[in-house]
Structures are given as structure tokens and as C-alpha cells.
Amino acid sequence: MATLVPAVVASAAWAAWLGWDQHRDVQPDGTTTGPYEAWQVIGLVLTLLVPVYWAASRHQVAGAVLGTTVGLTAAAWYDWSDDSSGLFVVGVGMVMVGSLVLTAAVSAVISALKQDGR
């Protein structure tokens, strides 16, 4: 349960925050940005703090880390797999490693603070 909840929330949060924005913005000088804006990624991260806190505060650090990582990695793979260049695999790998490292750090801090009774 501590792995399933973060995984489902991570996938749903990806769809809610990032899944609908698929176009790149063309700037007046011809450069392109996107498809995501900073506020979308920040919203995703803040949303994911809820299930990570839920699992880590119950000392289910592995569930928080693995669930969030699997959910984000699966969502990124699904969202980006239509890229014909194949470079989406690099991006998915970056999502996987980044979410694994950051979720592990945040979960460890939450678990340690909850162990101290705070």
C-alpha cells in the first residue's frame, strides 16, 4: 500500500500537471522552449510531497521512493514514447534517477524527523 499510493498519485499528478501541455513555444527570435513551464513542474513536485510525506512518516521510505519513482518513470515513458528519435529514453532515465535520488533524500529526512517525534 505504501508503494501503490505514491505510484498512482505520481502518475496521476504527471497527467494533471504535465500531460496536457505538448507544444513548444516559439519565441520572437525563433528559439523554442517547453513544452513545460516552470510552474507546472513546481506544481508536480509540491503535489508529490503529499504521498511521499504520507508514506515516509509511516517509516515506509522504500515505498515512498519506489512508488514515486515508478509512477513518474512510467508516466514519462508513456508521455514521451512517441518521439521518433529515440532520445526520449535519455529523458526518462533522467526522470528516473532524479526522482529516485530526490525522493530518497526527502523521505529520509521526513522519516528521521518523525522518528524524533516532530
mmCIF file of N, CA and C in Angstrom:
data_model
loop_
_atom_site.group_PDB
_atom_site.id
_atom_site.type_symbol
_atom_site.label_atom_id
_atom_site.label_comp_id
_atom_site.label_asym_id
_atom_site.label_seq_id
_atom_site.Cartn_x
_atom_site.Cartn_y
_atom_site.Cartn_z
ATOM 1 N N MET A 1 0.822 -1.197 0.000
ATOM 2 C CA MET A 1 0.000 0.000 0.000
ATOM 3 C C MET A 1 0.864 1.258 0.000
ATOM 4 N N ALA A 2 1.974 1.215 0.762
ATOM 5 C CA ALA A 2 2.849 2.389 0.831
ATOM 6 C C ALA A 2 3.607 2.607 -0.472
ATOM 7 N N THR A 3 3.659 1.613 -1.333
ATOM 8 C CA THR A 3 4.264 1.780 -2.651
ATOM 9 C C THR A 3 3.209 2.122 -3.693
ATOM 10 N N LEU A 4 2.052 1.539 -3.565
ATOM 11 C CA LEU A 4 0.992 1.732 -4.551
ATOM 12 C C LEU A 4 0.453 3.163 -4.544
ATOM 13 N N VAL A 5 0.210 3.718 -3.376
ATOM 14 C CA VAL A 5 -0.361 5.070 -3.294
ATOM 15 C C VAL A 5 0.560 6.099 -3.944
ATOM 16 N N PRO A 6 1.851 6.161 -3.594
ATOM 17 C CA PRO A 6 2.716 7.136 -4.276
ATOM 18 C C PRO A 6 2.825 6.892 -5.783
ATOM 19 N N ALA A 7 2.807 5.636 -6.213
ATOM 20 C CA ALA A 7 2.903 5.342 -7.647
ATOM 21 C C ALA A 7 1.682 5.862 -8.402
ATOM 22 N N VAL A 8 0.510 5.605 -7.865
ATOM 23 C CA VAL A 8 -0.723 6.060 -8.524
ATOM 24 C C VAL A 8 -0.816 7.577 -8.507
ATOM 25 N N VAL A 9 -0.497 8.183 -7.368
ATOM 26 C CA VAL A 9 -0.557 9.645 -7.270
ATOM 27 C C VAL A 9 0.471 10.284 -8.201
ATOM 28 N N ALA A 10 1.664 9.701 -8.289
ATOM 29 C CA ALA A 10 2.701 10.261 -9.164
ATOM 30 C C ALA A 10 2.256 10.226 -10.626
ATOM 31 N N SER A 11 1.696 9.112 -11.053
ATOM 32 C CA SER A 11 1.219 9.016 -12.447
ATOM 33 C C SER A 11 0.074 9.985 -12.717
ATOM 34 N N ALA A 12 -0.864 10.053 -11.789
ATOM 35 C CA ALA A 12 -1.999 10.966 -11.960
ATOM 36 C C ALA A 12 -1.548 12.424 -11.915
ATOM 37 N N ALA A 13 -0.605 12.732 -11.045
ATOM 38 C CA ALA A 13 -0.098 14.106 -10.951
ATOM 39 C C ALA A 13 0.649 14.496 -12.227
ATOM 40 N N TRP A 14 1.404 13.558 -12.788
ATOM 41 C CA TRP A 14 2.078 13.834 -14.064
ATOM 42 C C TRP A 14 1.036 14.200 -15.130
ATOM 43 N N ALA A 15 -0.014 13.388 -15.210
ATOM 44 C CA ALA A 15 -1.052 13.649 -16.207
ATOM 45 C C ALA A 15 -1.717 15.003 -15.965
ATOM 46 N N ALA A 16 -1.970 15.315 -14.702
ATOM 47 C CA ALA A 16 -2.656 16.567 -14.377
ATOM 48 C C ALA A 16 -1.780 17.793 -14.628
ATOM 49 N N TRP A 17 -0.510 17.715 -14.266
ATOM 50 C CA TRP A 17 0.367 18.874 -14.370
ATOM 51 C C TRP A 17 1.086 18.970 -15.708
ATOM 52 N N LEU A 18 1.504 17.837 -16.263
ATOM 53 C CA LEU A 18 2.355 17.877 -17.453
ATOM 54 C C LEU A 18 1.740 17.220 -18.687
ATOM 55 N N GLY A 19 0.803 16.324 -18.496
ATOM 56 C CA GLY A 19 0.299 15.519 -19.592
ATOM 57 C C GLY A 19 -0.449 16.273 -20.661
ATOM 58 N N TRP A 20 -1.018 17.391 -20.342
ATOM 59 C CA TRP A 20 -1.844 18.106 -21.305
ATOM 60 C C TRP A 20 -1.058 19.112 -22.144
ATOM 61 N N ASP A 21 0.147 19.481 -21.732
ATOM 62 C CA ASP A 21 0.934 20.510 -22.419
ATOM 63 C C ASP A 21 1.955 19.830 -23.321
ATOM 64 N N GLN A 22 1.665 19.756 -24.609
ATOM 65 C CA GLN A 22 2.517 19.017 -25.533
ATOM 66 C C GLN A 22 3.158 19.888 -26.619
ATOM 67 N N HIS A 23 2.947 21.184 -26.581
ATOM 68 C CA HIS A 23 3.513 22.016 -27.645
ATOM 69 C C HIS A 23 4.659 22.874 -27.124
ATOM 70 N N ARG A 24 5.553 23.177 -28.015
ATOM 71 C CA ARG A 24 6.690 24.042 -27.689
ATOM 72 C C ARG A 24 6.329 25.477 -28.053
ATOM 73 N N ASP A 25 6.819 26.407 -27.250
ATOM 74 C CA ASP A 25 6.569 27.824 -27.506
ATOM 75 C C ASP A 25 7.704 28.389 -28.351
ATOM 76 N N VAL A 26 7.357 29.119 -29.405
ATOM 77 C CA VAL A 26 8.354 29.745 -30.271
ATOM 78 C C VAL A 26 8.494 31.200 -29.845
ATOM 79 N N GLN A 27 9.702 31.570 -29.503
ATOM 80 C CA GLN A 27 10.000 32.931 -29.069
ATOM 81 C C GLN A 27 10.169 33.841 -30.291
ATOM 82 N N PRO A 28 10.090 35.161 -30.107
ATOM 83 C CA PRO A 28 10.243 36.087 -31.251
ATOM 84 C C PRO A 28 11.566 35.927 -32.008
ATOM 85 N N ASP A 29 12.610 35.479 -31.323
ATOM 86 C CA ASP A 29 13.894 35.316 -32.011
ATOM 87 C C ASP A 29 14.026 33.958 -32.704
ATOM 88 N N GLY A 30 12.976 33.145 -32.675
ATOM 89 C CA GLY A 30 12.970 31.864 -33.360
ATOM 90 C C GLY A 30 13.330 30.664 -32.498
ATOM 91 N N THR A 31 13.797 30.898 -31.283
ATOM 92 C CA THR A 31 14.127 29.776 -30.402
ATOM 93 C C THR A 31 12.844 29.176 -29.831
ATOM 94 N N THR A 32 12.943 27.924 -29.418
ATOM 95 C CA THR A 32 11.774 27.252 -28.849
ATOM 96 C C THR A 32 12.045 26.895 -27.399
ATOM 97 N N THR A 33 10.993 26.893 -26.618
ATOM 98 C CA THR A 33 11.066 26.484 -25.215
ATOM 99 C C THR A 33 9.921 25.516 -24.948
ATOM 100 N N GLY A 34 10.072 24.811 -23.853
ATOM 101 C CA GLY A 34 8.965 23.961 -23.437
ATOM 102 C C GLY A 34 9.218 22.512 -23.706
ATOM 103 N N PRO A 35 8.217 21.704 -23.613
ATOM 104 C CA PRO A 35 6.814 22.073 -23.600
ATOM 105 C C PRO A 35 6.295 22.497 -22.226
ATOM 106 N N TYR A 36 7.080 22.284 -21.167
ATOM 107 C CA TYR A 36 6.563 22.569 -19.834
ATOM 108 C C TYR A 36 7.073 23.910 -19.330
ATOM 109 N N GLU A 37 6.237 24.546 -18.541
ATOM 110 C CA GLU A 37 6.616 25.781 -17.859
ATOM 111 C C GLU A 37 7.087 25.421 -16.454
ATOM 112 N N ALA A 38 7.851 26.308 -15.866
ATOM 113 C CA ALA A 38 8.398 26.052 -14.524
ATOM 114 C C ALA A 38 7.281 25.826 -13.510
ATOM 115 N N TRP A 39 6.193 26.576 -13.612
ATOM 116 C CA TRP A 39 5.115 26.448 -12.631
ATOM 117 C C TRP A 39 4.469 25.072 -12.670
ATOM 118 N N GLN A 40 4.481 24.423 -13.850
ATOM 119 C CA GLN A 40 3.908 23.087 -13.948
ATOM 120 C C GLN A 40 4.768 22.068 -13.195
ATOM 121 N N VAL A 41 6.067 22.163 -13.363
ATOM 122 C CA VAL A 41 6.978 21.240 -12.684
ATOM 123 C C VAL A 41 6.949 21.484 -11.183
ATOM 124 N N ILE A 42 6.912 22.740 -10.773
ATOM 125 C CA ILE A 42 6.821 23.071 -9.347
ATOM 126 C C ILE A 42 5.523 22.520 -8.768
ATOM 127 N N GLY A 43 4.433 22.664 -9.485
ATOM 128 C CA GLY A 43 3.157 22.108 -9.031
ATOM 129 C C GLY A 43 3.215 20.597 -8.876
ATOM 130 N N LEU A 44 3.870 19.919 -9.827
ATOM 131 C CA LEU A 44 4.029 18.472 -9.737
ATOM 132 C C LEU A 44 4.819 18.091 -8.501
ATOM 133 N N VAL A 45 5.926 18.764 -8.265
ATOM 134 C CA VAL A 45 6.770 18.457 -7.105
ATOM 135 C C VAL A 45 6.010 18.691 -5.805
ATOM 136 N N LEU A 46 5.309 19.802 -5.702
ATOM 137 C CA LEU A 46 4.549 20.088 -4.481
ATOM 138 C C LEU A 46 3.434 19.067 -4.263
ATOM 139 N N THR A 47 2.800 18.645 -5.339
ATOM 140 C CA THR A 47 1.759 17.628 -5.237
ATOM 141 C C THR A 47 2.332 16.311 -4.736
ATOM 142 N N LEU A 48 3.517 15.961 -5.214
ATOM 143 C CA LEU A 48 4.134 14.692 -4.819
ATOM 144 C C LEU A 48 4.622 14.681 -3.381
ATOM 145 N N LEU A 49 4.774 15.849 -2.782
ATOM 146 C CA LEU A 49 5.177 15.883 -1.378
ATOM 147 C C LEU A 49 4.135 15.232 -0.471
ATOM 148 N N VAL A 50 2.882 15.281 -0.866
ATOM 149 C CA VAL A 50 1.807 14.713 -0.032
ATOM 150 C C VAL A 50 1.936 13.194 0.104
ATOM 151 N N PRO A 51 1.982 12.422 -0.999
ATOM 152 C CA PRO A 51 2.115 10.975 -0.832
ATOM 153 C C PRO A 51 3.480 10.557 -0.274
ATOM 154 N N VAL A 52 4.521 11.319 -0.588
ATOM 155 C CA VAL A 52 5.843 10.996 -0.036
ATOM 156 C C VAL A 52 5.820 11.195 1.471
ATOM 157 N N TYR A 53 5.230 12.290 1.921
ATOM 158 C CA TYR A 53 5.119 12.519 3.361
ATOM 159 C C TYR A 53 4.271 11.428 4.013
ATOM 160 N N TRP A 54 3.171 11.076 3.372
ATOM 161 C CA TRP A 54 2.284 10.047 3.920
ATOM 162 C C TRP A 54 3.032 8.746 4.150
ATOM 163 N N ALA A 55 3.785 8.296 3.155
ATOM 164 C CA ALA A 55 4.490 7.020 3.270
ATOM 165 C C ALA A 55 5.701 7.136 4.197
ATOM 166 N N ALA A 56 6.484 8.182 4.039
ATOM 167 C CA ALA A 56 7.711 8.311 4.829
ATOM 168 C C ALA A 56 7.423 8.548 6.303
ATOM 169 N N SER A 57 6.339 9.225 6.612
ATOM 170 C CA SER A 57 6.003 9.464 8.022
ATOM 171 C C SER A 57 5.564 8.173 8.707
ATOM 172 N N ARG A 58 5.225 7.177 7.934
ATOM 173 C CA ARG A 58 4.902 5.848 8.465
ATOM 174 C C ARG A 58 6.113 4.924 8.393
ATOM 175 N N HIS A 59 7.290 5.540 8.159
ATOM 176 C CA HIS A 59 8.570 4.830 8.071
ATOM 177 C C HIS A 59 8.591 3.816 6.936
ATOM 178 N N GLN A 60 7.852 4.104 5.877
ATOM 179 C CA GLN A 60 7.848 3.299 4.658
ATOM 180 C C GLN A 60 8.649 4.041 3.587
ATOM 181 N N VAL A 61 9.925 4.285 3.896
ATOM 182 C CA VAL A 61 10.779 5.065 2.997
ATOM 183 C C VAL A 61 10.912 4.364 1.650
ATOM 184 N N ALA A 62 11.109 3.066 1.660
ATOM 185 C CA ALA A 62 11.248 2.329 0.402
ATOM 186 C C ALA A 62 9.985 2.461 -0.452
ATOM 187 N N GLY A 63 8.832 2.397 0.176
ATOM 188 C CA GLY A 63 7.584 2.545 -0.560
ATOM 189 C C GLY A 63 7.431 3.930 -1.158
ATOM 190 N N ALA A 64 7.799 4.947 -0.390
ATOM 191 C CA ALA A 64 7.728 6.317 -0.893
ATOM 192 C C ALA A 64 8.655 6.509 -2.082
ATOM 193 N N VAL A 65 9.877 5.998 -1.954
ATOM 194 C CA VAL A 65 10.877 6.182 -3.005
ATOM 195 C C VAL A 65 10.519 5.372 -4.242
ATOM 196 N N LEU A 66 10.268 4.087 -4.063
ATOM 197 C CA LEU A 66 9.985 3.220 -5.213
ATOM 198 C C LEU A 66 8.664 3.578 -5.884
ATOM 199 N N GLY A 67 7.642 3.850 -5.096
ATOM 200 C CA GLY A 67 6.342 4.193 -5.671
ATOM 201 C C GLY A 67 6.397 5.465 -6.499
ATOM 202 N N THR A 68 7.005 6.498 -5.952
ATOM 203 C CA THR A 68 7.094 7.766 -6.666
ATOM 204 C C THR A 68 7.946 7.617 -7.922
ATOM 205 N N THR A 69 9.065 6.919 -7.791
ATOM 206 C CA THR A 69 9.962 6.735 -8.933
ATOM 207 C C THR A 69 9.294 5.931 -10.043
ATOM 208 N N VAL A 70 8.649 4.844 -9.680
ATOM 209 C CA VAL A 70 7.969 4.014 -10.685
ATOM 210 C C VAL A 70 6.831 4.793 -11.349
ATOM 211 N N GLY A 71 6.055 5.503 -10.558
ATOM 212 C CA GLY A 71 4.944 6.276 -11.112
ATOM 213 C C GLY A 71 5.399 7.348 -12.082
ATOM 214 N N LEU A 72 6.434 8.108 -11.715
ATOM 215 C CA LEU A 72 6.931 9.159 -12.608
ATOM 216 C C LEU A 72 7.609 8.586 -13.844
ATOM 217 N N THR A 73 8.375 7.518 -13.661
ATOM 218 C CA THR A 73 9.073 6.907 -14.795
ATOM 219 C C THR A 73 8.075 6.335 -15.801
ATOM 220 N N ALA A 74 7.066 5.654 -15.310
ATOM 221 C CA ALA A 74 6.050 5.095 -16.209
ATOM 222 C C ALA A 74 5.290 6.199 -16.939
ATOM 223 N N ALA A 75 4.960 7.263 -16.223
ATOM 224 C CA ALA A 75 4.233 8.372 -16.843
ATOM 225 C C ALA A 75 5.087 9.064 -17.902
ATOM 226 N N ALA A 76 6.359 9.277 -17.605
ATOM 227 C CA ALA A 76 7.258 9.910 -18.573
ATOM 228 C C ALA A 76 7.415 9.026 -19.805
ATOM 229 N N TRP A 77 7.579 7.721 -19.593
ATOM 230 C CA TRP A 77 7.718 6.794 -20.722
ATOM 231 C C TRP A 77 6.471 6.857 -21.613
ATOM 232 N N TYR A 78 5.308 6.794 -20.993
ATOM 233 C CA TYR A 78 4.062 6.832 -21.757
ATOM 234 C C TYR A 78 3.916 8.157 -22.506
ATOM 235 N N ASP A 79 4.244 9.250 -21.838
ATOM 236 C CA ASP A 79 4.061 10.582 -22.406
ATOM 237 C C ASP A 79 5.039 10.860 -23.535
ATOM 238 N N TRP A 80 6.266 10.380 -23.408
ATOM 239 C CA TRP A 80 7.308 10.749 -24.367
ATOM 240 C C TRP A 80 7.623 9.663 -25.392
ATOM 241 N N SER A 81 7.035 8.493 -25.306
ATOM 242 C CA SER A 81 7.439 7.367 -26.147
ATOM 243 C C SER A 81 7.113 7.540 -27.628
ATOM 244 N N ASP A 82 6.366 8.552 -27.990
ATOM 245 C CA ASP A 82 6.063 8.775 -29.403
ATOM 246 C C ASP A 82 7.162 9.568 -30.116
ATOM 247 N N ASP A 83 8.256 9.875 -29.425
ATOM 248 C CA ASP A 83 9.386 10.583 -30.013
ATOM 249 C C ASP A 83 10.125 9.650 -30.969
ATOM 250 N N SER A 84 10.172 10.009 -32.226
ATOM 251 C CA SER A 84 10.761 9.127 -33.240
ATOM 252 C C SER A 84 12.281 9.055 -33.171
ATOM 253 N N SER A 85 12.934 10.006 -32.506
ATOM 254 C CA SER A 85 14.391 9.998 -32.438
ATOM 255 C C SER A 85 14.920 8.953 -31.447
ATOM 256 N N GLY A 86 14.092 8.535 -30.525
ATOM 257 C CA GLY A 86 14.527 7.584 -29.516
ATOM 258 C C GLY A 86 15.225 8.233 -28.334
ATOM 259 N N LEU A 87 15.437 9.525 -28.392
ATOM 260 C CA LEU A 87 16.110 10.222 -27.299
ATOM 261 C C LEU A 87 15.238 10.360 -26.055
ATOM 262 N N PHE A 88 13.978 10.030 -26.182
ATOM 263 C CA PHE A 88 13.110 10.103 -25.008
ATOM 264 C C PHE A 88 13.611 9.179 -23.911
ATOM 265 N N VAL A 89 14.321 8.124 -24.277
ATOM 266 C CA VAL A 89 14.848 7.184 -23.282
ATOM 267 C C VAL A 89 15.827 7.896 -22.348
ATOM 268 N N VAL A 90 16.604 8.827 -22.880
ATOM 269 C CA VAL A 90 17.537 9.596 -22.055
ATOM 270 C C VAL A 90 16.752 10.444 -21.051
ATOM 271 N N GLY A 91 15.712 11.109 -21.515
ATOM 272 C CA GLY A 91 14.885 11.916 -20.627
ATOM 273 C C GLY A 91 14.198 11.088 -19.565
ATOM 274 N N VAL A 92 13.687 9.935 -19.956
ATOM 275 C CA VAL A 92 13.036 9.046 -18.990
ATOM 276 C C VAL A 92 14.045 8.573 -17.950
ATOM 277 N N GLY A 93 15.254 8.265 -18.385
ATOM 278 C CA GLY A 93 16.311 7.877 -17.448
ATOM 279 C C GLY A 93 16.636 8.990 -16.474
ATOM 280 N N MET A 94 16.643 10.222 -16.958
ATOM 281 C CA MET A 94 16.909 11.363 -16.080
ATOM 282 C C MET A 94 15.779 11.552 -15.069
ATOM 283 N N VAL A 95 14.546 11.363 -15.508
ATOM 284 C CA VAL A 95 13.408 11.431 -14.589
ATOM 285 C C VAL A 95 13.534 10.353 -13.527
ATOM 286 N N MET A 96 13.894 9.138 -13.953
ATOM 287 C CA MET A 96 14.012 8.024 -13.020
ATOM 288 C C MET A 96 15.093 8.292 -11.969
ATOM 289 N N VAL A 97 16.286 8.658 -12.412
ATOM 290 C CA VAL A 97 17.392 8.885 -11.475
ATOM 291 C C VAL A 97 17.100 10.089 -10.583
ATOM 292 N N GLY A 98 16.608 11.168 -11.169
ATOM 293 C CA GLY A 98 16.310 12.360 -10.378
ATOM 294 C C GLY A 98 15.243 12.127 -9.332
ATOM 295 N N SER A 99 14.174 11.451 -9.712
ATOM 296 C CA SER A 99 13.111 11.198 -8.743
ATOM 297 C C SER A 99 13.572 10.213 -7.676
ATOM 298 N N LEU A 100 14.392 9.238 -8.058
ATOM 299 C CA LEU A 100 14.921 8.279 -7.084
ATOM 300 C C LEU A 100 15.781 8.980 -6.038
ATOM 301 N N VAL A 101 16.710 9.798 -6.476
ATOM 302 C CA VAL A 101 17.628 10.476 -5.557
ATOM 303 C C VAL A 101 16.894 11.491 -4.681
ATOM 304 N N LEU A 102 16.086 12.337 -5.294
ATOM 305 C CA LEU A 102 15.416 13.383 -4.519
ATOM 306 C C LEU A 102 14.356 12.831 -3.577
ATOM 307 N N THR A 103 13.607 11.842 -4.037
ATOM 308 C CA THR A 103 12.599 11.249 -3.166
ATOM 309 C C THR A 103 13.251 10.508 -2.013
ATOM 310 N N ALA A 104 14.385 9.865 -2.262
ATOM 311 C CA ALA A 104 15.103 9.181 -1.180
ATOM 312 C C ALA A 104 15.576 10.178 -0.133
ATOM 313 N N ALA A 105 16.107 11.302 -0.572
ATOM 314 C CA ALA A 105 16.584 12.313 0.370
ATOM 315 C C ALA A 105 15.435 12.905 1.189
ATOM 316 N N VAL A 106 14.360 13.278 0.507
ATOM 317 C CA VAL A 106 13.215 13.870 1.206
ATOM 318 C C VAL A 106 12.578 12.854 2.154
ATOM 319 N N SER A 107 12.440 11.620 1.719
ATOM 320 C CA SER A 107 11.837 10.578 2.553
ATOM 321 C C SER A 107 12.681 10.289 3.787
ATOM 322 N N ALA A 108 13.992 10.271 3.617
ATOM 323 C CA ALA A 108 14.881 10.023 4.749
ATOM 324 C C ALA A 108 14.766 11.136 5.791
ATOM 325 N N VAL A 109 14.689 12.361 5.330
ATOM 326 C CA VAL A 109 14.542 13.489 6.253
ATOM 327 C C VAL A 109 13.198 13.415 6.980
ATOM 328 N N ILE A 110 12.131 13.156 6.254
ATOM 329 C CA ILE A 110 10.801 13.064 6.866
ATOM 330 C C ILE A 110 10.759 11.926 7.884
ATOM 331 N N SER A 111 11.276 10.774 7.518
ATOM 332 C CA SER A 111 11.267 9.638 8.417
ATOM 333 C C SER A 111 12.077 9.913 9.677
ATOM 334 N N ALA A 112 13.231 10.553 9.504
ATOM 335 C CA ALA A 112 14.078 10.867 10.662
ATOM 336 C C ALA A 112 13.408 11.884 11.582
ATOM 337 N N LEU A 113 12.751 12.865 11.005
ATOM 338 C CA LEU A 113 12.061 13.862 11.822
ATOM 339 C C LEU A 113 10.873 13.256 12.554
ATOM 340 N N LYS A 114 10.150 12.364 11.902
ATOM 341 C CA LYS A 114 9.010 11.708 12.544
ATOM 342 C C LYS A 114 9.481 10.740 13.626
ATOM 343 N N GLN A 115 10.668 10.176 13.463
ATOM 344 C CA GLN A 115 11.214 9.265 14.474
ATOM 345 C C GLN A 115 11.559 10.030 15.744
ATOM 346 N N ASP A 116 12.001 11.272 15.572
ATOM 347 C CA ASP A 116 12.321 12.111 16.716
ATOM 348 C C ASP A 116 11.071 12.657 17.397
ATOM 349 N N GLY A 117 9.918 12.416 16.814
ATOM 350 C CA GLY A 117 8.662 12.851 17.404
ATOM 351 C C GLY A 117 8.227 14.228 16.978
ATOM 352 N N ARG A 118 8.824 14.760 15.964
ATOM 353 C CA ARG A 118 8.453 16.111 15.496
ATOM 354 C C ARG A 118 7.386 16.036 14.449
#
